[in-house]
Short mmCIF file of C-alpha atoms and ligand atoms in Angstrom, two decimals:
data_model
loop_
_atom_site.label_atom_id
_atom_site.label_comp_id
_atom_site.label_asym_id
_atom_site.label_seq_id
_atom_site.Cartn_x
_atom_site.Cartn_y
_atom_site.Cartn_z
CA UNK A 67 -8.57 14.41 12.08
CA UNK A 68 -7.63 13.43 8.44
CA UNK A 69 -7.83 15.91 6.21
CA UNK A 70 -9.89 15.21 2.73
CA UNK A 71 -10.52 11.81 2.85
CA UNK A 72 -14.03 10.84 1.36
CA UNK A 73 -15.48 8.64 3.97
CA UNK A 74 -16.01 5.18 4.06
CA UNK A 75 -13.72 2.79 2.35
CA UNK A 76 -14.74 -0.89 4.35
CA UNK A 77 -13.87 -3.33 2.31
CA UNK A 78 -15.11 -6.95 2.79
CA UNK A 79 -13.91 -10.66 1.09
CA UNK A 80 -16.66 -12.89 1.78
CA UNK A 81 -15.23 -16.62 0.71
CA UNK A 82 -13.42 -14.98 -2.76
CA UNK A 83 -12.48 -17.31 -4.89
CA UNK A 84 -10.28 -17.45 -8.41
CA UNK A 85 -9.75 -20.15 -10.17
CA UNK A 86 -7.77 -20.16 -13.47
CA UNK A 87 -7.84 -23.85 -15.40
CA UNK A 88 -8.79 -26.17 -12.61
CA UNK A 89 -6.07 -24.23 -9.94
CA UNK A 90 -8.32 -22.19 -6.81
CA UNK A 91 -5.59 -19.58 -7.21
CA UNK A 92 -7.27 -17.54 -4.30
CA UNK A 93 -9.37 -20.20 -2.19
CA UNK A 94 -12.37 -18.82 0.14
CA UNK A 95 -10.62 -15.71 0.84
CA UNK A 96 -12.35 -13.99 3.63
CA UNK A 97 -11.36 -10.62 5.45
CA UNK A 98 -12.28 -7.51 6.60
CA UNK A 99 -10.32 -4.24 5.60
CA UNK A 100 -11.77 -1.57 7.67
CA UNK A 101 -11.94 1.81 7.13
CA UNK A 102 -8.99 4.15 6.82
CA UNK A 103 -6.55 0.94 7.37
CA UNK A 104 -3.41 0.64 5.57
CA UNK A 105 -3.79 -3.23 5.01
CA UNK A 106 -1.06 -5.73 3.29
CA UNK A 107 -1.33 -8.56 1.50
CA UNK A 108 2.22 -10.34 2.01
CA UNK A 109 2.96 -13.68 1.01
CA UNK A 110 5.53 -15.25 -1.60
CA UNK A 111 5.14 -15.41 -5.40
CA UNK A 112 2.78 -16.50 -6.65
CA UNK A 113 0.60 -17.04 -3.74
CA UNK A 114 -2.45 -14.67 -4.84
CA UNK A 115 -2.12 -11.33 -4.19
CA UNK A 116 -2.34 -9.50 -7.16
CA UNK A 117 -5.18 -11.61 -7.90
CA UNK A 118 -7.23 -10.88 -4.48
CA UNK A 119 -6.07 -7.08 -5.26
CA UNK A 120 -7.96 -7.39 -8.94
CA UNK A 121 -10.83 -8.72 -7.92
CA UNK A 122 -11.09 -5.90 -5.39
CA UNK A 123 -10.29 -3.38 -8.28
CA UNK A 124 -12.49 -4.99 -10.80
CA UNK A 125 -9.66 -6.13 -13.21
CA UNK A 126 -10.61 -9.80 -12.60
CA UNK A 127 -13.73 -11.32 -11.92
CA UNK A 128 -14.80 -13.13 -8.81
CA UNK A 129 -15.79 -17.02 -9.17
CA UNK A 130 -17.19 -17.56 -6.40
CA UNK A 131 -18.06 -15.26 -3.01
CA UNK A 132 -18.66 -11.69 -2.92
CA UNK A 133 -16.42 -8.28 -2.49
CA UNK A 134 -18.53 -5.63 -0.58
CA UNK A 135 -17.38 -1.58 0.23
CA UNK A 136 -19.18 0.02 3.02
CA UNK A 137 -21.71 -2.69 2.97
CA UNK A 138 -22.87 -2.82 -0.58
CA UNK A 139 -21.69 -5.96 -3.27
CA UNK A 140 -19.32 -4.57 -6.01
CA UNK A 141 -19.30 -7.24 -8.39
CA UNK A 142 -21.50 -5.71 -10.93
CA UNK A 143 -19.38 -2.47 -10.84
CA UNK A 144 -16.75 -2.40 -13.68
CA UNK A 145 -12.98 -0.81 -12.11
CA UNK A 146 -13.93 2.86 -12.50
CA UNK A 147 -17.46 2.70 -11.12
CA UNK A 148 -15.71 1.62 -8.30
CA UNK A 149 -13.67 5.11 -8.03
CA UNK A 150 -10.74 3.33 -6.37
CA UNK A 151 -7.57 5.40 -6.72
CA UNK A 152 -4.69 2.31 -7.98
CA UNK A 153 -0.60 2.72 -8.52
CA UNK A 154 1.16 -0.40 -9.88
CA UNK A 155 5.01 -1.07 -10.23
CA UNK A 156 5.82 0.09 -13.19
CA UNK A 157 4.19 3.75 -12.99
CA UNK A 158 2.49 3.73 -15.93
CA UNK A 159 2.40 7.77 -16.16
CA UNK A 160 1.51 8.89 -19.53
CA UNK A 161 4.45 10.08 -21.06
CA UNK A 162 3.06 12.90 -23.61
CA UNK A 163 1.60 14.35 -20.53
CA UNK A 164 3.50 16.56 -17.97
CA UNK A 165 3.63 15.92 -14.67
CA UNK A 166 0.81 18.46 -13.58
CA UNK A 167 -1.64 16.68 -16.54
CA UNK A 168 -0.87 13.42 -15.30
CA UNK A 169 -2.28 14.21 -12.10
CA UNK A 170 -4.91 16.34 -13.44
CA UNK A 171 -5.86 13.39 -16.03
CA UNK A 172 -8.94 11.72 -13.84
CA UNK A 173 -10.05 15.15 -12.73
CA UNK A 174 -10.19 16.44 -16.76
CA UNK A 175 -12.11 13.00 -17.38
CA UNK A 176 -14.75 14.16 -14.38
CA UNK A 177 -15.21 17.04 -15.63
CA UNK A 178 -13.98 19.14 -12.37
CA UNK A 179 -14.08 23.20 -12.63
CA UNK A 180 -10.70 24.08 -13.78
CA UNK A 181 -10.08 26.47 -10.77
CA UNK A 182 -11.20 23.54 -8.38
CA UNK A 183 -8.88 21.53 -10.66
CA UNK A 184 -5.59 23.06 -10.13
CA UNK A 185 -6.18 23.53 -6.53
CA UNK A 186 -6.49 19.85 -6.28
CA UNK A 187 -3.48 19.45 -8.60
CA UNK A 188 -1.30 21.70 -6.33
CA UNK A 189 -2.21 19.90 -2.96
CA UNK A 190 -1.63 16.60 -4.71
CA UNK A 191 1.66 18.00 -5.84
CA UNK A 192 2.96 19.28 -2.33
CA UNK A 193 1.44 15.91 -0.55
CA UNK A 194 4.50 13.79 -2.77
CA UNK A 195 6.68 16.82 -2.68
CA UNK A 196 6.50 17.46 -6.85
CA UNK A 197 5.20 20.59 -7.05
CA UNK A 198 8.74 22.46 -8.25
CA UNK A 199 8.48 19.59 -11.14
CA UNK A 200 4.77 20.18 -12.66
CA UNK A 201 6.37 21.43 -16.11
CA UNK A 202 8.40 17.79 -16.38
CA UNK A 203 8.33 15.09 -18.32
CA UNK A 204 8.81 11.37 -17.12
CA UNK A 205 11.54 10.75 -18.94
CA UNK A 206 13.23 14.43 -17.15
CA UNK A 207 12.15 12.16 -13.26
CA UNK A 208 13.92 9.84 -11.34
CA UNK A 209 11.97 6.38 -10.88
CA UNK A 210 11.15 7.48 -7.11
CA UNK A 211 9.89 10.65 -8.59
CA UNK A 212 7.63 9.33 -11.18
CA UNK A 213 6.25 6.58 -8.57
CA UNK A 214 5.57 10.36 -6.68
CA UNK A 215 3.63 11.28 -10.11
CA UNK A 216 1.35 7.70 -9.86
CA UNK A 217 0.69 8.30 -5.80
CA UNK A 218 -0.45 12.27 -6.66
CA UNK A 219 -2.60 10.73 -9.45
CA UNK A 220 -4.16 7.96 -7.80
CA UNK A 221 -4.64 10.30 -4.57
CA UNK A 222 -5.74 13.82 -6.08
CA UNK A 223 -9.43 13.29 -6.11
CA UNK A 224 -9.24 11.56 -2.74
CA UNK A 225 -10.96 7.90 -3.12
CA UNK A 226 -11.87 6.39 -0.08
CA UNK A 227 -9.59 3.60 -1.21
CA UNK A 228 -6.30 3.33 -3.44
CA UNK A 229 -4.78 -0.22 -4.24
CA UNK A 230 -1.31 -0.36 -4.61
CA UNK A 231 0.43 -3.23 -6.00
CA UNK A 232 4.43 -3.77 -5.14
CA UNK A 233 4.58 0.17 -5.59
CA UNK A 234 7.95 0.26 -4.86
CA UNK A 235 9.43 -2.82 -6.27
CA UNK A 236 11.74 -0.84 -8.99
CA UNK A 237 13.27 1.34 -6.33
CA UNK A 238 16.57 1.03 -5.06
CA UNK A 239 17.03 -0.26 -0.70
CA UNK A 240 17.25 3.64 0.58
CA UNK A 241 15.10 4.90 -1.33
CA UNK A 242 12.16 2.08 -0.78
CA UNK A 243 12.01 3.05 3.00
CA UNK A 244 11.70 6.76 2.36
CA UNK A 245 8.69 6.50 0.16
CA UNK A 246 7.48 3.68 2.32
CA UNK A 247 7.56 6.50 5.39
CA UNK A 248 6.27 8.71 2.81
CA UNK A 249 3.41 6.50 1.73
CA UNK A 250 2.41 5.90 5.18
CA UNK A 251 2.09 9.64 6.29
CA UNK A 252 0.07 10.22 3.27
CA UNK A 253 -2.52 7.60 4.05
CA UNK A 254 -2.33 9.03 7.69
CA UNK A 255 -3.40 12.53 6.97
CA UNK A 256 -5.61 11.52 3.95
CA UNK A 257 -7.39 8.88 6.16
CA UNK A 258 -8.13 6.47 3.21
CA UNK A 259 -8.36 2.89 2.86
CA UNK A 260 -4.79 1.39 1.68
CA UNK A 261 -4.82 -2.07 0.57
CA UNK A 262 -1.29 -2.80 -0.20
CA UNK A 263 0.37 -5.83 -1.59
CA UNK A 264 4.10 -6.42 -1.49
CA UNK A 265 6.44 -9.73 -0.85
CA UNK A 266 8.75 -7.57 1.34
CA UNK A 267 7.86 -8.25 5.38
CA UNK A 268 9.96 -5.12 6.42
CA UNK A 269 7.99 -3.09 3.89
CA UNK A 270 4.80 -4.77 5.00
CA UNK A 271 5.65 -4.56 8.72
CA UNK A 272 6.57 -0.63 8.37
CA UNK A 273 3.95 0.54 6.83
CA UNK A 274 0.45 -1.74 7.42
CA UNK A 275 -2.21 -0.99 10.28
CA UNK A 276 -2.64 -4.63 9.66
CA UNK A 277 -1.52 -7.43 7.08
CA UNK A 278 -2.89 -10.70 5.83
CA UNK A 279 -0.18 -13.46 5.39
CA UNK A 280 -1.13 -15.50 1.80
CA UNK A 281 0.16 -18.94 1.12
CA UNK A 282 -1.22 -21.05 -1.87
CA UNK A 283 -4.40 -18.61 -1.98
CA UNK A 284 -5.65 -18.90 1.48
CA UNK A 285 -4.92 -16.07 4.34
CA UNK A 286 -2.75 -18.18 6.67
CA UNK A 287 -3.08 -15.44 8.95
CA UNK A 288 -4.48 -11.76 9.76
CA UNK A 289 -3.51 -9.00 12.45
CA UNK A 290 -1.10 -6.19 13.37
CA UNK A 291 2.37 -6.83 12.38
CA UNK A 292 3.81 -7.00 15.73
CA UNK A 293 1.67 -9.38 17.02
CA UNK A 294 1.84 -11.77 14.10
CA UNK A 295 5.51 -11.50 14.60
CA UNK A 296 5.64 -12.37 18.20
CA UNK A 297 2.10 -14.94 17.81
CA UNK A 298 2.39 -16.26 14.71
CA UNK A 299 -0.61 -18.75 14.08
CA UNK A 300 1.49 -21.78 12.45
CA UNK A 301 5.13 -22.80 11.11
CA UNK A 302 4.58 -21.04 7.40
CA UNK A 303 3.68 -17.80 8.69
CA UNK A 304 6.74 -18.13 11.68
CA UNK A 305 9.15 -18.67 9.06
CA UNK A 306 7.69 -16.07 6.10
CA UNK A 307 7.83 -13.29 8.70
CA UNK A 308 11.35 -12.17 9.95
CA UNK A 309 13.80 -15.22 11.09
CA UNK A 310 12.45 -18.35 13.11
CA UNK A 311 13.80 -21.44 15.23
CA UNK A 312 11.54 -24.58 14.95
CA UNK A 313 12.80 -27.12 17.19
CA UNK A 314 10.55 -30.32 16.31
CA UNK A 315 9.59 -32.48 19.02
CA UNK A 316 6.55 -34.14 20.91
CA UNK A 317 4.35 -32.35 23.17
CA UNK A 318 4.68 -33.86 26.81
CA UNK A 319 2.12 -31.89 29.16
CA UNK A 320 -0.36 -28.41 28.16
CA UNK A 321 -1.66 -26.39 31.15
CA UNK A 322 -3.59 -23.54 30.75
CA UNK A 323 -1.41 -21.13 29.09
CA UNK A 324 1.91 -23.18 28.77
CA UNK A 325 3.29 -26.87 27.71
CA UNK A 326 6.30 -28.85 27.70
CA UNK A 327 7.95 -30.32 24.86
CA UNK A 328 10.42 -32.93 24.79
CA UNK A 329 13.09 -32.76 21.53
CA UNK A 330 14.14 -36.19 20.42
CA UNK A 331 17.53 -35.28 22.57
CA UNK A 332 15.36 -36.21 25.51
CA UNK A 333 15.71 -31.95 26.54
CA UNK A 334 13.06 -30.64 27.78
CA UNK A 335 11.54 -26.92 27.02
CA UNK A 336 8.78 -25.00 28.00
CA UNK A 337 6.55 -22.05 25.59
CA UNK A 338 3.50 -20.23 25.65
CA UNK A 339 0.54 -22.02 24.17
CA UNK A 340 -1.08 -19.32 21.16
CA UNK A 341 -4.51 -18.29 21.96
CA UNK A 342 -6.22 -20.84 18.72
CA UNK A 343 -4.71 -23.94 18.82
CA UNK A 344 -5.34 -27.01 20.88
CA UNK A 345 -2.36 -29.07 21.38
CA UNK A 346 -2.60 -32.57 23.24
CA UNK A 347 0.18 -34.31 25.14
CA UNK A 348 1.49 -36.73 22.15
CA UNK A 349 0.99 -34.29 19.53
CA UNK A 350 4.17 -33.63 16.85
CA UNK A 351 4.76 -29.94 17.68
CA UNK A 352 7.64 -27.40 17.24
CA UNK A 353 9.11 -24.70 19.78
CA UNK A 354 9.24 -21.38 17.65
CA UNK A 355 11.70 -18.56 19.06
CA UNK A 356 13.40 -15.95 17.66
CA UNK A 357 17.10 -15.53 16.84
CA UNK A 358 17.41 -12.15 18.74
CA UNK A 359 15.71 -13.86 21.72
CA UNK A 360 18.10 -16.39 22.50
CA UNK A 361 21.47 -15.42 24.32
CA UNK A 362 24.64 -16.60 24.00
CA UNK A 363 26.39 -17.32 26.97
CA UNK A 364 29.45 -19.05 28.30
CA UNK A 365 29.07 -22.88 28.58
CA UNK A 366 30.09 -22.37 32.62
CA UNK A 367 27.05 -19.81 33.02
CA UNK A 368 24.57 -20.64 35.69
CA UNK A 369 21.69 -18.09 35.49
CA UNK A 370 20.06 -15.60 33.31
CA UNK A 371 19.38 -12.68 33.81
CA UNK A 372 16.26 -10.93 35.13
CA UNK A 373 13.09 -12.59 36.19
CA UNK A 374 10.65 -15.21 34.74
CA UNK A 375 11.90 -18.90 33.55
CA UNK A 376 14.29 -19.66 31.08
CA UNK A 377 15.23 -22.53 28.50
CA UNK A 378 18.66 -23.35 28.26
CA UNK A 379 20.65 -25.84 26.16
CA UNK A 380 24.35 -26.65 25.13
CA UNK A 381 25.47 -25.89 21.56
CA UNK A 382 28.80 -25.46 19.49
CA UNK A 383 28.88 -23.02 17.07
CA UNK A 384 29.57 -24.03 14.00
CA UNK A 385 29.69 -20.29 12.05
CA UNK A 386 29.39 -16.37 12.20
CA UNK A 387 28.35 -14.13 9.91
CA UNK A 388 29.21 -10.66 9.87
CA UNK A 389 26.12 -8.70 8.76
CA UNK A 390 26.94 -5.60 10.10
CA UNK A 391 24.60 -4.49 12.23
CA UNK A 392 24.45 -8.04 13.98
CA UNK A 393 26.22 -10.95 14.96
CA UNK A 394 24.66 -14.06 13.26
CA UNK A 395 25.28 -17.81 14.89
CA UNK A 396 24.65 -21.00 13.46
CA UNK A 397 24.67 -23.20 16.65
CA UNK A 398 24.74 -26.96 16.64
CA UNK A 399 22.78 -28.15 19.53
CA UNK A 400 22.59 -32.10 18.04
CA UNK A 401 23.85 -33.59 14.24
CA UNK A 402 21.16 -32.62 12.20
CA UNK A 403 19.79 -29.54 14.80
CA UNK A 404 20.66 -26.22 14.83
CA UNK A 405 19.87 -22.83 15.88
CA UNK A 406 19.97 -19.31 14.63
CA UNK A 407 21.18 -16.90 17.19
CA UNK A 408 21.56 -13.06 16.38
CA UNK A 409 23.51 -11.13 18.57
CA UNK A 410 23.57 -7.06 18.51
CA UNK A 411 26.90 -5.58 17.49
CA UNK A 412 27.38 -3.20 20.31
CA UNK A 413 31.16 -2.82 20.47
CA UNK A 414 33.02 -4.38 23.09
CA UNK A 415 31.64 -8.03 22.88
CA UNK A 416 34.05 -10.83 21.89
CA UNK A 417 32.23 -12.99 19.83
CA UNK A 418 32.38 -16.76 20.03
CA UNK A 419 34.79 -19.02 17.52
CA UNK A 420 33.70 -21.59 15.18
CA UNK A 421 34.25 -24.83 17.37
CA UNK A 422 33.48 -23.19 20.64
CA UNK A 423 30.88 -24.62 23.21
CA UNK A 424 28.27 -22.28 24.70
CA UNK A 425 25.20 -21.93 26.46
CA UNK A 426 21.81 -20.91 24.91
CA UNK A 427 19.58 -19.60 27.30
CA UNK A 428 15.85 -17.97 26.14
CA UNK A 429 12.63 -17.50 28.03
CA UNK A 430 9.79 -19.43 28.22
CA UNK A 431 7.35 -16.03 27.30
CA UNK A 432 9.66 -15.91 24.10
CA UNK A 433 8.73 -18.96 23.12
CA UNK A 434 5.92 -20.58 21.22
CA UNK A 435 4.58 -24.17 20.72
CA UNK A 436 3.07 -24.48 16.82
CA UNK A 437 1.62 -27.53 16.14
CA UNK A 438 3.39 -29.59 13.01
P1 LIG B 663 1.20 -13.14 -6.27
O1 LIG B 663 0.66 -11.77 -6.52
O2 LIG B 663 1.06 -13.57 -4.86
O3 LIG B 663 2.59 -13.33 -6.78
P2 LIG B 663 -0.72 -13.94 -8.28
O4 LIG B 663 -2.04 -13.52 -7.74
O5 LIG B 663 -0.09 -13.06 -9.31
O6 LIG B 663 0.29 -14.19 -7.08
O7 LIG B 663 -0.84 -15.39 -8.91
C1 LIG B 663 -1.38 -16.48 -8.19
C2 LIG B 663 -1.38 -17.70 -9.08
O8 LIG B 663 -2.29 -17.52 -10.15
C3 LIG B 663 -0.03 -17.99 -9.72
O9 LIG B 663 0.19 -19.38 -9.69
C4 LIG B 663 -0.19 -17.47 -11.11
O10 LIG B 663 0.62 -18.20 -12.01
C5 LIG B 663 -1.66 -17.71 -11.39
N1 LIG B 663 -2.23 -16.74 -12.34
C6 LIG B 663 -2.30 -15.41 -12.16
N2 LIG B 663 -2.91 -14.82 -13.21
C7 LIG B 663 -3.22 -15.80 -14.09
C8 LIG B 663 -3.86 -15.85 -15.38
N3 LIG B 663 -4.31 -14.71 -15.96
N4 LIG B 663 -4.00 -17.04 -15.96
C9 LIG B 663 -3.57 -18.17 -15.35
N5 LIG B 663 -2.98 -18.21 -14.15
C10 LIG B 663 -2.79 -17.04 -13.52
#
């Protein structure tokens, strides 16, 4: 059971649209945030997610559709009638203030019972870890500690939701992925409503119950990050999230959960169908797989191993890269065609040389047909 959370905190977009000059900068936006979900906005620059997380907070105004928590229509509620705790990029904690009256500063402007107050304070304190630093001043705090200051404010008279908006975008690789951890136990034992936005997919994908993909101000697509990585709904959202193959071609047969496609190489290959979309025998379509799906075998291979069916095509590679942790390819399977394979670096493999002919072999459940 979280611990403190108010309750509540469902928030819904019903068809939310911005528009600045004549530009729908977020275009008949519609989700559902439920309750208690850590939820991320991802998408590039610029594609309108600060701007869906404003109108949600009450810093910009909706044009068009209607922004409802637990049921009842926000839009005549200025930002602090809406009681939504909110930590930005840049920190913004007040630096005249120590770090104890920073956190105290919404509970002072409520009016809470100063014994009530400094119990609050404290717990907020030992939730981010702070509470040896209440004396400090920001300037006297690392940046990770002072984006621990904003969280503790925005969380110490638990809202039922708290917007956070590239939190961790000043903060150095390490560091990032400890307060992302961080962040996410919070929200666990606090059980409130996180909507998050951030352009990073691993930060997104560590951290969110769910996330909304944004492109050009629509949701391209919604669900939990796993499946969105394994499923996702179309090429953009395939290629925003993690690495992607897209081998265009033309789609030759669909059955009921599985089609064919035939690559302009005359090869044929076989995917998964996703759940939505309905793809005819003509269509233009592409076969998405990952790189860490596909092996690398020697050109003189004749199986693969384990169960279920398998594509398989001839390639040269063309590079490596050394990235540490993996083994990158760039394999030429035609002029003009290529393929990303990722290999693990677990010691003991030889790796292929630039020039050398191989075998790529992946299987058909790793695969998915997107239509073009
Ligand atoms: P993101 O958060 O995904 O980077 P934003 O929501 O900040 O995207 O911006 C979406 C689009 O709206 C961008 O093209 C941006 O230039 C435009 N935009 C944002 N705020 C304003 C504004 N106040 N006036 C005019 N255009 C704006």
């Amino acid at each position: 059971m979280a611990q403190g959370g108010a309750p509540g905190g469902a928030i819904e977009l019903r068809a939310v649209t911005k528009r600045y000059g004549r530009e729908r900068v977020v275009d008949a936006v519609s989700t559902t945030i439920r309750a208690g979900e850590f939820f991320s906005l991802l998408g590039p620059s610029g594609s309108g997610k600060t701007t869906t997380l404003m109108m949600i907070a009450g810093f910009a105004e909706v044009d068009e559709g209607g922004i409802f928590v637990d049921g009842v229509d926000v839009a005549a509620e200025p930002p602090q009638r809406r009681g939504f705790g909110m930590v930005f990029q840049n920190y913004a904690i007040f630096p005249h203030l120590n770090v104890f009256e920073n956190v105290a500063f919404a509970l002072r402007a409520r009016r809470t019972p100063e014994a009530e107050l400094r119990q609050r304070v404290q717990a907020a304190l030992e939730l981010v870890r702070l509470e040896r630093f209440a004396d400090r001043f920001a300037r006297q705090l690392s940046g990770g500690q002072q984006q621990r200051v904003a969280i503790a404010r925005a969380i110490v008279y638990h809202p039922p939701v708290v917007l956070m908006d590239e939190p961790l975008g000043a903060l150095d690789k390490n560091l990032r992925y400890q307060m992302q951890v961080e962040i996410r136990q919070i929200q666990q034992r606090l059980g409130m409503t996180v909507v998050y936005v951030t352009h990073d997919q691993e930060e997104a994908m560590n951290m969110s119950d769910r996330l909304a993909i944004m492109n050009n101000g629509r949701i391209e697509q919604v669900g939990e990050p796993a499946r969105i990585y394994e499923d996702p709904a179309n090429e953009f959202v395939a290629r925003f999230l993690g690495e992607a193959n897209l081998l265009p071609g033309t789609v030759e047969r669909t059955g009921s959960s599985q089609g064919t496609l035939r690559l302009p190489s005359g090869a044929a290959l076989t995917a998964r169908l996703p759940a939505a979309a309905a793809l005819a025998a003509g269509a233009a379509a592409s076969l998405f797989v990952r790189p860490e799906r596909v092996l690398l075998q020697q050109p003189s291979a004749v199986a693969a191993p384990g169960d279920g069916l398998w594509n398989v095509l001839p390639g040269r590679v063309r590079r490596s890269s050394f990235l540490g942790n993996i083994l990158r390819h760039d394999v030429e399977l035609a002029p003009g065609l290529s393929m990303t394979v990722d290999q693990q670096n677990l010691g003991g493999v030889q790796p292929p040389s630039a020039g050398d002919t191989v075998r790529l072999a992946w299987r058909v459940e790793d695969a998915v047909l997107l239509g073009a």
